[in-house]
PDB file of C-alpha atoms and ligand atoms in Angstrom:
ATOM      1  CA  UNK A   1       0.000   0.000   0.000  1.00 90.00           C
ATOM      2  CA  UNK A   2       2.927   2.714   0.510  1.00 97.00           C
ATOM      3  CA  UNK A   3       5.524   1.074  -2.422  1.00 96.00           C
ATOM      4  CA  UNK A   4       8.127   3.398  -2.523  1.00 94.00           C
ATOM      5  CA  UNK A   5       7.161   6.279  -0.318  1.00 98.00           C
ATOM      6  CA  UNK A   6       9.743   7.776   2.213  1.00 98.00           C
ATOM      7  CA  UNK A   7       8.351   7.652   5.740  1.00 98.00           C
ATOM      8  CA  UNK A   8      10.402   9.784   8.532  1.00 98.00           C
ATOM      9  CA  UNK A   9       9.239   8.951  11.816  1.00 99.00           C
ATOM     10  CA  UNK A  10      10.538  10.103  15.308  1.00 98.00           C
ATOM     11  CA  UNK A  11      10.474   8.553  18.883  1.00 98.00           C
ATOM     12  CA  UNK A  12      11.014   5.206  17.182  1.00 98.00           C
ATOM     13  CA  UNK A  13      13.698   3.348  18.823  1.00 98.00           C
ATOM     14  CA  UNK A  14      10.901   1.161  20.443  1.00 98.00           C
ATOM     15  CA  UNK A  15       7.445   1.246  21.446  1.00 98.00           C
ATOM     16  CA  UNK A  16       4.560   2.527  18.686  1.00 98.00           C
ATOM     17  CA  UNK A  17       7.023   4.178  16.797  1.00 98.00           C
ATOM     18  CA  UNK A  18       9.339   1.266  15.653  1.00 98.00           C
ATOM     19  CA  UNK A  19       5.577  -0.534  15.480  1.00 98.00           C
ATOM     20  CA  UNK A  20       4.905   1.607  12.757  1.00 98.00           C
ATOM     21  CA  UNK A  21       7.610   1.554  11.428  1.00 98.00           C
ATOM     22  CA  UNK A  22       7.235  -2.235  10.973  1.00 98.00           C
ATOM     23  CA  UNK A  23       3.683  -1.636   9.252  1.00 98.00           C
ATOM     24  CA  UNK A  24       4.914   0.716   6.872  1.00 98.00           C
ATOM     25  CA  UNK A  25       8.178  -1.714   6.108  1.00 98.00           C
ATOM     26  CA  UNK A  26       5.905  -4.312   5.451  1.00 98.00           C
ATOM     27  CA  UNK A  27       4.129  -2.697   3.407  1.00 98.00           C
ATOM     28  CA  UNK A  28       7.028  -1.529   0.712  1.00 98.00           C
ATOM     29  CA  UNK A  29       8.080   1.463   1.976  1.00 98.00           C
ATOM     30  CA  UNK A  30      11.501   2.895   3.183  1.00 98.00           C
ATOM     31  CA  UNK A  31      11.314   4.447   6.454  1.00 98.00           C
ATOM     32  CA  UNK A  32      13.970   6.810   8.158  1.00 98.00           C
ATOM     33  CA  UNK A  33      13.288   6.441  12.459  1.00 98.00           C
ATOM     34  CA  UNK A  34      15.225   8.518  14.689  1.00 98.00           C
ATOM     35  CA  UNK A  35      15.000   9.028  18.556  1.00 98.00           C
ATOM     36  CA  UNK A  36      17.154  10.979  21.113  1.00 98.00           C
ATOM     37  CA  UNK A  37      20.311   8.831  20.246  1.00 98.00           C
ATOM     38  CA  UNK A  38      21.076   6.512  16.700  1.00 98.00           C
ATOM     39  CA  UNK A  39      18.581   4.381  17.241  1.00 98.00           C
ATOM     40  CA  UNK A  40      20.619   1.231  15.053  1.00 98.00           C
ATOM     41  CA  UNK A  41      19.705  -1.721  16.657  1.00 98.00           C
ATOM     42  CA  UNK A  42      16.289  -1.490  15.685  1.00 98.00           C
ATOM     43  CA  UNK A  43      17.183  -0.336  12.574  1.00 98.00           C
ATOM     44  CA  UNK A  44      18.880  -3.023  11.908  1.00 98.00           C
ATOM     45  CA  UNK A  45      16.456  -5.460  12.976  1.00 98.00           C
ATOM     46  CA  UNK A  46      13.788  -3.764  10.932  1.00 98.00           C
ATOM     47  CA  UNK A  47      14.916  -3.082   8.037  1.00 98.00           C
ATOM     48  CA  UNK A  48      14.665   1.135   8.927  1.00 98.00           C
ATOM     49  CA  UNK A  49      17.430   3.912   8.219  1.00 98.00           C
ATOM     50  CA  UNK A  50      18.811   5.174  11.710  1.00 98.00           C
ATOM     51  CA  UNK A  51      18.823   8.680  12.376  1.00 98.00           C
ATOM     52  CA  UNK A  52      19.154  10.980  15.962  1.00 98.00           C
ATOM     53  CA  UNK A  53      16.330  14.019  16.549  1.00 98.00           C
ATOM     54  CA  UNK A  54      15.756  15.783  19.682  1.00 98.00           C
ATOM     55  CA  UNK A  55      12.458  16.956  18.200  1.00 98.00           C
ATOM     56  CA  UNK A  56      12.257  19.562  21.319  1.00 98.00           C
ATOM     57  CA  UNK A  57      15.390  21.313  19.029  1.00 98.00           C
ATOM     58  CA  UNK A  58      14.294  23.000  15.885  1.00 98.00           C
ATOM     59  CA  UNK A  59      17.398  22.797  13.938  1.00 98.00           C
ATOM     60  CA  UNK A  60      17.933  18.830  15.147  1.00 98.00           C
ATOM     61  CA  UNK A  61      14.669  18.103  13.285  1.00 98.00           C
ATOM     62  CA  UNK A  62      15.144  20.482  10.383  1.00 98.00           C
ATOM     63  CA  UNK A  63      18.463  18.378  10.380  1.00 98.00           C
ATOM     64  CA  UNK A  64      16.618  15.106  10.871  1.00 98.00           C
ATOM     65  CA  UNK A  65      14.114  16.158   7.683  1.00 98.00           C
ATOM     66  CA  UNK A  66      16.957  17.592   5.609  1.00 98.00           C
ATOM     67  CA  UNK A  67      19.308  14.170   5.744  1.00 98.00           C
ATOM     68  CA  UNK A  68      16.191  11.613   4.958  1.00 98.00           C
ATOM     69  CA  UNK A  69      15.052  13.861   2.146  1.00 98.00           C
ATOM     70  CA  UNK A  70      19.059  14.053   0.721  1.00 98.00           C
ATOM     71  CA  UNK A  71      20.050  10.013   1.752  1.00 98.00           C
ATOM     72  CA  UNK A  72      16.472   8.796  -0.032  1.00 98.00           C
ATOM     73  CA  UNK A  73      14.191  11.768  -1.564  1.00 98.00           C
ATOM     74  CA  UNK A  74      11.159  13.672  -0.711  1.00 98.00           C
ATOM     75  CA  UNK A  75       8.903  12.312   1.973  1.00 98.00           C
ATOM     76  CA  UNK A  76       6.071  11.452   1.619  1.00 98.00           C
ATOM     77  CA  UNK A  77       4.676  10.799   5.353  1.00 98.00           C
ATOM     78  CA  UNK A  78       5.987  12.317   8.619  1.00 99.00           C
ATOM     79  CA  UNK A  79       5.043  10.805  12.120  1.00 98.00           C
ATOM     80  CA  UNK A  80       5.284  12.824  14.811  1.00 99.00           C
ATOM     81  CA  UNK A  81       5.328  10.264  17.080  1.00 98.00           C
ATOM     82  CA  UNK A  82       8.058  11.245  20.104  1.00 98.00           C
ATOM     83  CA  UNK A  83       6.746  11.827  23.533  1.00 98.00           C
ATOM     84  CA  UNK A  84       6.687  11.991  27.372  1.00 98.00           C
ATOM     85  CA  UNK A  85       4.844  12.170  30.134  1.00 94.00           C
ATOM     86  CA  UNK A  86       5.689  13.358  33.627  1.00 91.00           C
ATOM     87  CA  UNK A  87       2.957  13.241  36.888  1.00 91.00           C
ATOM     88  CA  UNK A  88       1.274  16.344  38.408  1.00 91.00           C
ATOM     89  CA  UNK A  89       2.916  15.988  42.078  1.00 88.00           C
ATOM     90  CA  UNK A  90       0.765  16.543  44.733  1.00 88.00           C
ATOM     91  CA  UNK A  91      -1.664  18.995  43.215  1.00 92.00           C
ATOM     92  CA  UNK A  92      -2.913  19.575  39.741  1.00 94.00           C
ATOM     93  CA  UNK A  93      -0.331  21.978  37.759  1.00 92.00           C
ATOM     94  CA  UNK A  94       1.995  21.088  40.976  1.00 92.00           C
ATOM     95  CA  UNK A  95       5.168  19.563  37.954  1.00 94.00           C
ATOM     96  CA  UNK A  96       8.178  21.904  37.916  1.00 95.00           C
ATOM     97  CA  UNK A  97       8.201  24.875  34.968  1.00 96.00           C
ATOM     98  CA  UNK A  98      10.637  22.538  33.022  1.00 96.00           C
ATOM     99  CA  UNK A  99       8.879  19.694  33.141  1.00 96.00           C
ATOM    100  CA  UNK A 100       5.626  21.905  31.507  1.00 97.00           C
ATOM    101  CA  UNK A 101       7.718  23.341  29.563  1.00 98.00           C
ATOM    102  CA  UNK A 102       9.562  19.673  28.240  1.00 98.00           C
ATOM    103  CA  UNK A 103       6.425  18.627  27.341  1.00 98.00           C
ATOM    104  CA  UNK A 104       5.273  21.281  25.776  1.00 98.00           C
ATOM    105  CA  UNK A 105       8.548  21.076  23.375  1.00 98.00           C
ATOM    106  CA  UNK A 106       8.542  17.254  22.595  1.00 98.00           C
ATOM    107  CA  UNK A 107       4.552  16.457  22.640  1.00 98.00           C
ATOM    108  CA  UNK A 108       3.488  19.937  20.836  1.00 98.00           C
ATOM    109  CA  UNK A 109       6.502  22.053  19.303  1.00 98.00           C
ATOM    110  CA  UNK A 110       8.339  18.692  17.815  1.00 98.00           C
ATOM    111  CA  UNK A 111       5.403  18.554  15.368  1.00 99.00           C
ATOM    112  CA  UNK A 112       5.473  22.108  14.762  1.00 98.00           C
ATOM    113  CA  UNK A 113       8.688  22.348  13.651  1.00 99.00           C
ATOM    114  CA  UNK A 114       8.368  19.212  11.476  1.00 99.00           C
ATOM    115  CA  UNK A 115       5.332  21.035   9.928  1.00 98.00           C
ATOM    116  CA  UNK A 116       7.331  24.390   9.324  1.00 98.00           C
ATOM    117  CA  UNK A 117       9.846  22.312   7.538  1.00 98.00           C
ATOM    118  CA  UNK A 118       7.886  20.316   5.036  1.00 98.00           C
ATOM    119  CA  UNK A 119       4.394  22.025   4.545  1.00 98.00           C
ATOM    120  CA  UNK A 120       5.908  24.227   1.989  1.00 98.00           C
ATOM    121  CA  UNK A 121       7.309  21.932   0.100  1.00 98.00           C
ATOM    122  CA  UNK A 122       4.238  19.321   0.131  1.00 98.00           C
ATOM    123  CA  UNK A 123       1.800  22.364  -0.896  1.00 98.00           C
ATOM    124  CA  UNK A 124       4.091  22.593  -3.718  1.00 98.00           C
ATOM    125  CA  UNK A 125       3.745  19.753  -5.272  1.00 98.00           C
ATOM    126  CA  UNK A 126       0.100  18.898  -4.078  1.00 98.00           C
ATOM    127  CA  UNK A 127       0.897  15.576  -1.903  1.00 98.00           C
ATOM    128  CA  UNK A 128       1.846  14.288   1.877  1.00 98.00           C
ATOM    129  CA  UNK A 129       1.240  12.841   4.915  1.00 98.00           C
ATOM    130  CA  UNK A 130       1.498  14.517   8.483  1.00 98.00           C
ATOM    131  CA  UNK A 131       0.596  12.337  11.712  1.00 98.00           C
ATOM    132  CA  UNK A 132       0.630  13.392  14.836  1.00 99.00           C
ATOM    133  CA  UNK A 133       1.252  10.182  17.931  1.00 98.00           C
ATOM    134  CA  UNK A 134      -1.630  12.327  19.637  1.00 98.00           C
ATOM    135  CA  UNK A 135      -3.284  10.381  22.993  1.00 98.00           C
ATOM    136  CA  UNK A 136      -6.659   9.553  24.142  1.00 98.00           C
ATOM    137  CA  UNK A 137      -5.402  11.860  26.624  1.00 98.00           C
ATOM    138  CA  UNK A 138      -5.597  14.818  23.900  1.00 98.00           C
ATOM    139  CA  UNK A 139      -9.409  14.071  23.291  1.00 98.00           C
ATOM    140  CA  UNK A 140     -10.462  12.999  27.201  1.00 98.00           C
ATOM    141  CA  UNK A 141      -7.776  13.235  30.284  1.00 97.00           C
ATOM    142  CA  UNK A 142      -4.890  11.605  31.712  1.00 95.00           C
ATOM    143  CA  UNK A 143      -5.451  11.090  35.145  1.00 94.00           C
ATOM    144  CA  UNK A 144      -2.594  12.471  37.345  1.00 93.00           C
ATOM    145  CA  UNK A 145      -1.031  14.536  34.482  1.00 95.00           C
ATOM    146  CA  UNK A 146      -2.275  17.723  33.466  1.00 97.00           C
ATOM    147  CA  UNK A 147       1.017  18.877  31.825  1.00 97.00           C
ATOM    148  CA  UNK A 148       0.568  15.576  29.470  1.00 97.00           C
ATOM    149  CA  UNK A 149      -3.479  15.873  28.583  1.00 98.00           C
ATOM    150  CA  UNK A 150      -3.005  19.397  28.133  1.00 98.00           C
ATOM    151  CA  UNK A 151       0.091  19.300  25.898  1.00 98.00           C
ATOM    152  CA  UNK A 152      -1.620  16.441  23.671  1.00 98.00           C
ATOM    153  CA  UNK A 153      -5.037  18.324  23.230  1.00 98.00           C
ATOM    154  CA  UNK A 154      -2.361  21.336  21.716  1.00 98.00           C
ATOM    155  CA  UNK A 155      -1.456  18.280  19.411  1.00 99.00           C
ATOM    156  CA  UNK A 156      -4.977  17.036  18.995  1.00 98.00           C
ATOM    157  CA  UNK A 157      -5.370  20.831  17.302  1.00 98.00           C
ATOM    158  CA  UNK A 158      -2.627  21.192  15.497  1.00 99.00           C
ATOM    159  CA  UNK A 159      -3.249  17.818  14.071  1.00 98.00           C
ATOM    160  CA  UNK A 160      -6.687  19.408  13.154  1.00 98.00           C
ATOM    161  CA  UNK A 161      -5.188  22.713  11.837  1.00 98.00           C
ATOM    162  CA  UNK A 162      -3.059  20.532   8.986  1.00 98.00           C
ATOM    163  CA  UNK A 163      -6.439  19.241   7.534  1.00 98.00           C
ATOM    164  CA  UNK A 164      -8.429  22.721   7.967  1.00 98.00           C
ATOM    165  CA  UNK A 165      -5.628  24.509   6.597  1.00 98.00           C
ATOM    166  CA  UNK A 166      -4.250  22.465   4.081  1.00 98.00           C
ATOM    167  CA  UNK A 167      -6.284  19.458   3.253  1.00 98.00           C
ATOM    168  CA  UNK A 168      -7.527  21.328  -0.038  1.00 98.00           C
ATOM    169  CA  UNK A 169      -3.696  21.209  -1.205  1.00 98.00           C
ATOM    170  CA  UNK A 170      -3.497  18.152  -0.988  1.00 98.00           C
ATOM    171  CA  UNK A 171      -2.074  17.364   2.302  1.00 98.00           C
ATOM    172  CA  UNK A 172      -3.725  14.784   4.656  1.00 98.00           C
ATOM    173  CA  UNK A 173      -3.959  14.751   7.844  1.00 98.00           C
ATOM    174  CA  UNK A 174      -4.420  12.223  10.703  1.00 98.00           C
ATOM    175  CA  UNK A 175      -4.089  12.133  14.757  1.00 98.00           C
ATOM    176  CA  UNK A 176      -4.245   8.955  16.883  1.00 98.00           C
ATOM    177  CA  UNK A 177      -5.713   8.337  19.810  1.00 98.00           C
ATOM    178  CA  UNK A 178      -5.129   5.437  21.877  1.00 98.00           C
ATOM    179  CA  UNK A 179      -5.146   4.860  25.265  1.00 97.00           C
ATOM    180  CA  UNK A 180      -2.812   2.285  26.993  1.00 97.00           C
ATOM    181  CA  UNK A 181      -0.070   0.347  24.525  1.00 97.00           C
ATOM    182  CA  UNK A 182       2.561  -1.699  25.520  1.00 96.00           C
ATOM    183  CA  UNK A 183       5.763   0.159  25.590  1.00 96.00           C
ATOM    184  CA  UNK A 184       8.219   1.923  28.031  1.00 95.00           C
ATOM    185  CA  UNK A 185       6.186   4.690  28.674  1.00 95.00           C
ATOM    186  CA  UNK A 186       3.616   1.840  29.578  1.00 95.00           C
ATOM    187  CA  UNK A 187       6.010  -0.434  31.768  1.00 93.00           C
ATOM    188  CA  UNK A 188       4.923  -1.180  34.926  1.00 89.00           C
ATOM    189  CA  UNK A 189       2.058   1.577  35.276  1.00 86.00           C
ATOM    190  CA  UNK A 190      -0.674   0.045  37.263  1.00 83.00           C
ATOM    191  CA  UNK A 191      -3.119   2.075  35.528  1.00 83.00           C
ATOM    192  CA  UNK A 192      -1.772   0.679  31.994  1.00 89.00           C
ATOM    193  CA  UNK A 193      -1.871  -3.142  32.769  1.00 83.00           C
ATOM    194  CA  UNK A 194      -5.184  -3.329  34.877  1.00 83.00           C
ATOM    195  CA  UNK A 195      -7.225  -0.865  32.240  1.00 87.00           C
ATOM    196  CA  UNK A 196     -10.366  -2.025  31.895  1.00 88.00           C
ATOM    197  CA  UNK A 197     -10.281  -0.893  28.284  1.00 92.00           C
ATOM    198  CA  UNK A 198      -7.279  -3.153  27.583  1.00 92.00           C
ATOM    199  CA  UNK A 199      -3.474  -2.675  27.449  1.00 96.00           C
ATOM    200  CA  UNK A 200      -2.828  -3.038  23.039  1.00 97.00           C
ATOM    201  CA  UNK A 201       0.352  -4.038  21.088  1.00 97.00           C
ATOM    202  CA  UNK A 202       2.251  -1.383  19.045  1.00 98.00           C
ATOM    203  CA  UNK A 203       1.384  -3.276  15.739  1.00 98.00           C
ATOM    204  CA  UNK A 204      -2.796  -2.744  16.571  1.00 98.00           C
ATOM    205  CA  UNK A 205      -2.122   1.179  17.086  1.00 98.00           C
ATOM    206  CA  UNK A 206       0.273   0.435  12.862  1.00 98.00           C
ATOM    207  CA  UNK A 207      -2.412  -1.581  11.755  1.00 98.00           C
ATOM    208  CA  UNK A 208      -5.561   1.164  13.362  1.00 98.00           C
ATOM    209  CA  UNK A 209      -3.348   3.781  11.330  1.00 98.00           C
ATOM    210  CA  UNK A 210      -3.589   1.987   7.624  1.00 98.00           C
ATOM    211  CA  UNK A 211      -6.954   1.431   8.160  1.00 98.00           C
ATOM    212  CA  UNK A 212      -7.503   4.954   8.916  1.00 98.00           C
ATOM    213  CA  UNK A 213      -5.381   6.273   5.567  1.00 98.00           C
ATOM    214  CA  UNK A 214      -7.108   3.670   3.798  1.00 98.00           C
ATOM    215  CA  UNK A 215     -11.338   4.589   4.805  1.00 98.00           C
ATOM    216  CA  UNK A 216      -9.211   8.697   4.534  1.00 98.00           C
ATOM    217  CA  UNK A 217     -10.198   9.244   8.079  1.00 98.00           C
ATOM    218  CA  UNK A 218      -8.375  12.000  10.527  1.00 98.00           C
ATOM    219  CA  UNK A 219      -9.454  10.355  13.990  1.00 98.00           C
ATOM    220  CA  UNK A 220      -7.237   7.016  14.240  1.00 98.00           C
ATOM    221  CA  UNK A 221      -8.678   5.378  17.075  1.00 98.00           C
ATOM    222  CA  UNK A 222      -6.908   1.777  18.426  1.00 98.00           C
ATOM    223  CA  UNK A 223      -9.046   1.419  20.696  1.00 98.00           C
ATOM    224  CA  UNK A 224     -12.353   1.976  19.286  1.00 97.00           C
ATOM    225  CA  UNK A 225     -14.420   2.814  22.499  1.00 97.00           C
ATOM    226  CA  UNK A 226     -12.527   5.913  22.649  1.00 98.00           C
ATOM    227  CA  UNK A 227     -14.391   7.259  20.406  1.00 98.00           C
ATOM    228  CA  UNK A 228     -17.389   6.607  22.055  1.00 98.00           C
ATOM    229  CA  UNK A 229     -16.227   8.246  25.427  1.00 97.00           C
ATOM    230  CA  UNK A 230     -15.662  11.212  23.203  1.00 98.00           C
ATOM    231  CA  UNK A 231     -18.812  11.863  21.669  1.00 98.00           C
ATOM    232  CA  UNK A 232     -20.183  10.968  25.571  1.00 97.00           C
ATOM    233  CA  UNK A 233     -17.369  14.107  26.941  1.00 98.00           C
ATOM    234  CA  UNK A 234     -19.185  16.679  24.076  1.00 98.00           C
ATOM    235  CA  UNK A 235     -22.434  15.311  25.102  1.00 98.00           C
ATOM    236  CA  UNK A 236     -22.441  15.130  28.779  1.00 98.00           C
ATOM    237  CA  UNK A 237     -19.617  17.117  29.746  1.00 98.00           C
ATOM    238  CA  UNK A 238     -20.628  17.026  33.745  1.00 98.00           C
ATOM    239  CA  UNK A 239     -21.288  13.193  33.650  1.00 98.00           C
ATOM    240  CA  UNK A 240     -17.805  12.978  31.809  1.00 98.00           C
ATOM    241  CA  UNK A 241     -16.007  14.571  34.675  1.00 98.00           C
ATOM    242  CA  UNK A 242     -17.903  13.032  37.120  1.00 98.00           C
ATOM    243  CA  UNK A 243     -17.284   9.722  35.197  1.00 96.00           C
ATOM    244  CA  UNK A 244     -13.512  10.439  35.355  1.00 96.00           C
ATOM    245  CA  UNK A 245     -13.673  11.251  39.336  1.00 97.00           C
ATOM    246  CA  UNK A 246     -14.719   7.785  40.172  1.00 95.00           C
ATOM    247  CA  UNK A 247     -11.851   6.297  37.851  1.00 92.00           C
ATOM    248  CA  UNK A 248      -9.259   8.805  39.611  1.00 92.00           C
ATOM    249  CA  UNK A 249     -10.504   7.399  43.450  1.00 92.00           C
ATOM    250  CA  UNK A 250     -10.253   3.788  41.849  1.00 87.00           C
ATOM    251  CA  UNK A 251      -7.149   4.161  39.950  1.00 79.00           C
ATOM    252  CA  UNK A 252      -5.786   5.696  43.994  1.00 73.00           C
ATOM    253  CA  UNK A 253      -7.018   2.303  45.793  1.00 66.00           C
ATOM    254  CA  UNK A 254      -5.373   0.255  43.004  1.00 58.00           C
ATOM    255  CA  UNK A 255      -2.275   2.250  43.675  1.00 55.00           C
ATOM    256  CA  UNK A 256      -2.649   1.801  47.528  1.00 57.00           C
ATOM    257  CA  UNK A 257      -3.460  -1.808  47.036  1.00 51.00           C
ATOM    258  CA  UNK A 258      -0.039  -2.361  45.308  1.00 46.00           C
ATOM    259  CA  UNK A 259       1.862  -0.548  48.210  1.00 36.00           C
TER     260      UNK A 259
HETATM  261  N1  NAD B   1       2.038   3.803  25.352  1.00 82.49           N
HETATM  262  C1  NAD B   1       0.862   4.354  25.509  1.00 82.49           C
HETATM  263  O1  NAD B   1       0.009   3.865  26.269  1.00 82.49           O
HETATM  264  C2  NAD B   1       0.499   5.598  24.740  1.00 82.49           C
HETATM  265  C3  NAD B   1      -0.843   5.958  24.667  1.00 82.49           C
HETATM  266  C4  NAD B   1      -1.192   7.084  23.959  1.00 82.49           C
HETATM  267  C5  NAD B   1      -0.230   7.818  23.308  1.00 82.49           C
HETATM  268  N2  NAD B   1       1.084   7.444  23.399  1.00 82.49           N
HETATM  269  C6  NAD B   1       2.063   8.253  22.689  1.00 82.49           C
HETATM  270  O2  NAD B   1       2.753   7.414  21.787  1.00 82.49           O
HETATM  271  C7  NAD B   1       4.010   7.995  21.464  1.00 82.49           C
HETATM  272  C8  NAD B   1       5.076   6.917  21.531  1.00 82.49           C
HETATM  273  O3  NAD B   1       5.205   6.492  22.873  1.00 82.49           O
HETATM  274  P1  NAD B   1       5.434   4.977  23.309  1.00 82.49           P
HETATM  275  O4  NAD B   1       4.256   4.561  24.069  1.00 82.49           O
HETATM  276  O5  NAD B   1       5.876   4.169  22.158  1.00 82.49           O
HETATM  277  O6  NAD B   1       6.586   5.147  24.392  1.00 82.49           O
HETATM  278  P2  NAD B   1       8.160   5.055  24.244  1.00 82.49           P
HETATM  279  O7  NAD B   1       8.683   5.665  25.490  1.00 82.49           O
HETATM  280  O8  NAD B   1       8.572   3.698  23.857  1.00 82.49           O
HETATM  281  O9  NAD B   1       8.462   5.999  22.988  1.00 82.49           O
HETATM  282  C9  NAD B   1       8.659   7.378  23.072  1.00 82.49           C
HETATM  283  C10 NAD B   1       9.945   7.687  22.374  1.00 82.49           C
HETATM  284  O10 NAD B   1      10.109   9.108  22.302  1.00 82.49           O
HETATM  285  C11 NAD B   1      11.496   9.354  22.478  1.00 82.49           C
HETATM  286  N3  NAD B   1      11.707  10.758  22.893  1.00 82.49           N
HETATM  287  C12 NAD B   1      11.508  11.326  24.103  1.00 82.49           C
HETATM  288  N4  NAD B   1      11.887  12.626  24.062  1.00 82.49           N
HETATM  289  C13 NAD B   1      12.317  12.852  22.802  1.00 82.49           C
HETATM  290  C14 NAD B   1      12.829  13.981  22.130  1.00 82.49           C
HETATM  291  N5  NAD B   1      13.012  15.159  22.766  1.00 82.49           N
HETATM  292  N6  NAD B   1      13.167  13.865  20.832  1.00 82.49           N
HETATM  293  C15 NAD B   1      13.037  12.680  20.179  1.00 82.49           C
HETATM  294  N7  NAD B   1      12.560  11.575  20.758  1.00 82.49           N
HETATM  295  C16 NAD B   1      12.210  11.661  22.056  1.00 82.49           C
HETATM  296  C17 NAD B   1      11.958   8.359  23.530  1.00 82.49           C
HETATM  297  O11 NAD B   1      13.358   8.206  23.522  1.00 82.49           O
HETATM  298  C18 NAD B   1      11.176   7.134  23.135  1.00 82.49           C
HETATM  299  O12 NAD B   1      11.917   6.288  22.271  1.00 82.49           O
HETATM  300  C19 NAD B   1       4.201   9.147  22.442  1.00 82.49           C
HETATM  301  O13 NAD B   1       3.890  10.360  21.807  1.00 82.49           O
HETATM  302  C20 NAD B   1       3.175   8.851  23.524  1.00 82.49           C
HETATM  303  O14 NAD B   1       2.763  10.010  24.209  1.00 82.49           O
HETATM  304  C21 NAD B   1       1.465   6.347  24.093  1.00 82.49           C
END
């Protein structure tokens, strides 16, 4: 299905990102992953072209974009996929300035610089790809980290603001939105491996992502109830929170339980 187009995609040493990677291998194209250092072991093992982006650094990604499009041509699809997630603290909005401000630089501006780079060249010539590694979190909440679900409802909309902005050029747009998947982030998080909702593989979130370029639909949802709980938020916003409360007092005795 993507013979021959160049996919770049960062945060993919391991985790979703080098399961994408696999899906988009598989499927006949070449793909360039970087992370934070040369990610070449999984390169190797997949089949990918290592590269190293600090996507919180505008010039390492302008870097990162600049050597995949020289080694192997223009590209066609960009994943946005690097991220992190740090807790609240005691209190909501209670995580240090720099830790806001880190994830405001990997989870929003990393895909902002990306898009800076190679918008103006895909309106050019009237094709590619952007996706943004968004969160359920950027559509509902992560419990315990504001700094996260706030960060990755910024991505949520600028994932939206490619396809208002741009999708009549050409250029398509798509944000996913899963909630746990196995990966570090993931490892050993109580909340991840007891959710009720289920605890995925990297290669459901790759294979929830081809169906969604294939049916040409934004919204890539892995775990499909998600999108259920959304509609439910916009409905019933009160019930929502309320909704989320109960989860937050039985996501603490789960915690307690463990010691
Ligand atoms: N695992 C989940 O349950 C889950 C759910 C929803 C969304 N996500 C999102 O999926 C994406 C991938 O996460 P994952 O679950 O595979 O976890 P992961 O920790 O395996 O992958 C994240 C990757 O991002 C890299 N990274 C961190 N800071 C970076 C930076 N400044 N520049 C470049 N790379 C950087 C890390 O080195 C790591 O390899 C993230 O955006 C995450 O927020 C994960």
């Amino acid at each position: 299905m993507f013979k021959n187009q160049i996919v770049a995609i960062t945060g993919a040493s391991g985790g979703i990102g080098r399961g994408l990677a696999e899906m988009f291998i598989a499927e006949g194209a070449t793909v360039a992953i970087s992370d934070l250092t040369l990610p070449t072991e999984t390169a190797k093992e997949i089949g990918a072209a290592p590269y190293v982006c600090d996507v919180g650094d505008e010039k390492s990604v302008i870097a990162f974009i600049d050597s995949v499009q020289t080694d192997h041509g223009p590209i066609d699809i960009y994943i946005s996929n690097a991220g992190i997630g740090s807790g609240n603290g005691r209190y909501v909005g209670g995580a240090s300035n720099e830790s806001w401000q880190a994830n405001w630089q990997v989870n929003v501006m990393g895909s902002i610089y990306a898009a800076r780079a190679l918008v103006p060249s895909w309106v050019e010539r009237g094709s590619g790809r952007f996706v943004i590694t968004a969160s359920a979190a950027g559509l509902l909440n992560q419990i315990g980290s504001a700094s996260y679900s706030c960060t990755k409802h910024a991505a949520v909309s600028f994932a939206e603001s490619i396809a208002i902005e741009h999708g009549d050029q050409g250029i398509k747009s798509h944000c996913i939105c899963p909630q746990y998947v196995r990966s570090n982030m993931t490892k050993g998080m109580p909340m991840a491996e007891g959710s009720k909702d289920g605890l995925l593989e990297p290669k459901d979130v790759a294979n929830a992502l081809k169906a969604a370029i294939e049916a040409d639909e934004f919204y890539v949802f892995p775990h499909k109830v998600v999108k259920d709980y959304f509609i439910n938020r916009a409905l019933h916003p009160d019930a929502y929170l309320s909704g989320m409360r109960k989860l937050k007092a039985k996501v603490g005795e789960a915690f307690k339980n463990k010691g």
